[in-house]
GROMACS .gro file of C-alpha atoms in nm:
model
  113
    1MET     CA    1   0.515  -1.249  -1.317
    2SER     CA    2   0.556  -1.476  -1.074
    3LEU     CA    3   0.320  -1.561  -0.760
    4ILE     CA    4   0.512  -1.399  -0.556
    5THR     CA    5   0.531  -1.121  -0.750
    6ASP     CA    6   0.172  -1.052  -0.735
    7LEU     CA    7   0.132  -1.166  -0.387
    8LEU     CA    8   0.403  -0.915  -0.274
    9ASP     CA    9   0.169  -0.629  -0.480
   10ARG     CA   10  -0.059  -0.652  -0.227
   11LEU     CA   11   0.088  -0.622   0.087
   12ASP     CA   12   0.152  -0.208   0.269
   13ALA     CA   13   0.490  -0.090   0.259
   14ASP     CA   14   0.508  -0.171   0.652
   15ARG     CA   15   0.449  -0.589   0.547
   16ARG     CA   16   0.634  -0.539   0.247
   17GLU     CA   17   0.941  -0.415   0.455
   18ALA     CA   18   0.883  -0.648   0.679
   19PHE     CA   19   0.929  -0.927   0.410
   20GLU     CA   20   1.199  -0.759   0.246
   21GLU     CA   21   1.449  -0.777   0.573
   22ARG     CA   22   1.325  -1.111   0.644
   23ALA     CA   23   1.386  -1.251   0.260
   24GLY     CA   24   1.726  -1.084   0.274
   25VAL     CA   25   1.835  -1.261   0.673
   26MET     CA   26   1.739  -1.612   0.475
   27GLU     CA   27   1.891  -1.560   0.202
   28PHE     CA   28   2.246  -1.408   0.328
   29ASP     CA   29   2.295  -1.480   0.663
   30ALA     CA   30   2.108  -1.875   0.651
   31GLY     CA   31   2.230  -1.944   0.282
   32LEU     CA   32   1.925  -1.962   0.101
   33ASP     CA   33   1.871  -1.912  -0.268
   34ARG     CA   34   1.688  -1.655  -0.390
   35ALA     CA   35   1.339  -1.791  -0.415
   36HIS     CA   36   1.339  -2.000  -0.158
   37ALA     CA   37   1.383  -1.753   0.114
   38GLU     CA   38   1.167  -1.523  -0.055
   39ALA     CA   39   0.860  -1.783  -0.050
   40LEU     CA   40   0.948  -1.823   0.379
   41ALA     CA   41   0.971  -1.502   0.438
   42LEU     CA   42   0.624  -1.409   0.241
   43LEU     CA   43   0.495  -1.716   0.452
   44ASP     CA   44   0.594  -1.565   0.783
   45VAL     CA   45   0.477  -1.267   0.702
   46ILE     CA   46   0.124  -1.377   0.643
   47ARG     CA   47   0.132  -1.628   0.943
   48ARG     CA   48   0.196  -1.281   1.161
   49HIS     CA   49  -0.069  -1.053   0.946
   50PRO     CA   50  -0.281  -1.365   0.808
   51LEU     CA   51  -0.500  -1.055   0.680
   52CYS     CA   52  -0.223  -0.875   0.468
   53LEU     CA   53  -0.338  -1.006   0.111
   54SER     CA   54  -0.727  -0.911   0.155
   55SER     CA   55  -0.646  -0.536   0.093
   56ILE     CA   56  -0.859  -0.415   0.430
   57THR     CA   57  -0.714  -0.199   0.661
   58VAL     CA   58  -0.854  -0.096   0.992
   59LEU     CA   59  -0.810   0.201   1.176
   60GLN     CA   60  -0.895   0.254   1.538
   61ILE     CA   61  -1.038   0.629   1.530
   62GLU     CA   62  -1.207   0.820   1.773
   63ILE     CA   63  -1.518   1.043   1.629
   64ASP     CA   64  -1.641   1.264   1.925
   65GLY     CA   65  -1.462   1.158   2.157
   66ALA     CA   66  -1.543   0.782   2.127
   67THR     CA   67  -1.339   0.509   1.993
   68GLU     CA   68  -1.461   0.319   1.687
   69TRP     CA   69  -1.343   0.105   1.396
   70LEU     CA   70  -1.332   0.222   1.059
   71LEU     CA   71  -1.244  -0.086   0.812
   72THR     CA   72  -1.113   0.034   0.451
   73THR     CA   73  -1.019  -0.055   0.165
   74ASP     CA   74  -0.839   0.274   0.020
   75VAL     CA   75  -0.617   0.455   0.355
   76GLU     CA   76  -0.512   0.756   0.198
   77PHE     CA   77  -0.939   0.836   0.158
   78ALA     CA   78  -1.010   0.710   0.496
   79ARG     CA   79  -0.745   0.950   0.617
   80GLN     CA   80  -0.868   1.237   0.459
   81HIS     CA   81  -1.246   1.146   0.501
   82LEU     CA   82  -1.194   1.157   0.928
   83ALA     CA   83  -1.007   1.461   0.864
   84ASP     CA   84  -1.304   1.551   0.684
   85ILE     CA   85  -1.538   1.490   0.941
   86PHE     CA   86  -1.291   1.637   1.256
   87ALA     CA   87  -1.221   1.252   1.379
   88TYR     CA   88  -0.843   1.137   1.402
   89GLU     CA   89  -0.675   0.801   1.387
   90ILE     CA   90  -0.507   0.645   1.705
   91ARG     CA   91  -0.328   0.352   1.502
   92VAL     CA   92  -0.379   0.070   1.222
   93VAL     CA   93  -0.493  -0.268   1.430
   94ASN     CA   94  -0.553  -0.633   1.326
   95LEU     CA   95  -0.865  -0.720   1.270
   96ILE     CA   96  -0.912  -1.033   1.415
   97ASP     CA   97  -0.768  -0.893   1.735
   98VAL     CA   98  -1.102  -0.620   1.708
   99LEU     CA   99  -1.327  -0.871   1.644
  100HIS     CA  100  -1.235  -1.040   1.962
  101GLU     CA  101  -1.153  -0.820   2.199
  102GLN     CA  102  -1.424  -0.576   2.115
  103TYR     CA  103  -1.732  -0.750   1.974
  104GLY     CA  104  -1.644  -1.094   2.146
  105GLY     CA  105  -1.589  -1.279   1.762
  106ILE     CA  106  -1.915  -1.137   1.627
  107ALA     CA  107  -1.971  -0.814   1.485
  108THR     CA  108  -2.266  -0.605   1.250
  109LEU     CA  109  -2.114  -0.360   1.018
  110GLY     CA  110  -2.296  -0.046   0.986
  111THR     CA  111  -2.234   0.254   0.781
  112LEU     CA  112  -2.108   0.606   0.809
  113GLY     CA  113  -2.352   0.907   0.800
   0.00000   0.00000   0.00000
């Protein structure tokens, strides 16, 4: 298995689609060979989404009228948990943005009760 294939397996569906589109454009429109186009496309996805290979997804959620951020490595399980506790997902957000904008660059983690 190539390094590119191994890394691609870590991307979520949206990032994988962005990779495929970018690689295709570079291969066919720019005339690059496939391996070169895929390597550059993966670098572009990582540049735009630095944590995309971490397997961490951050959901902005609402619980009892308050906005919170939920970190997860299993999005489907997290969404089921939200439904079970009558909370709901607002959107998927970038962890780095949340950390800077909501917490001034430093945060502590707690557990769900």
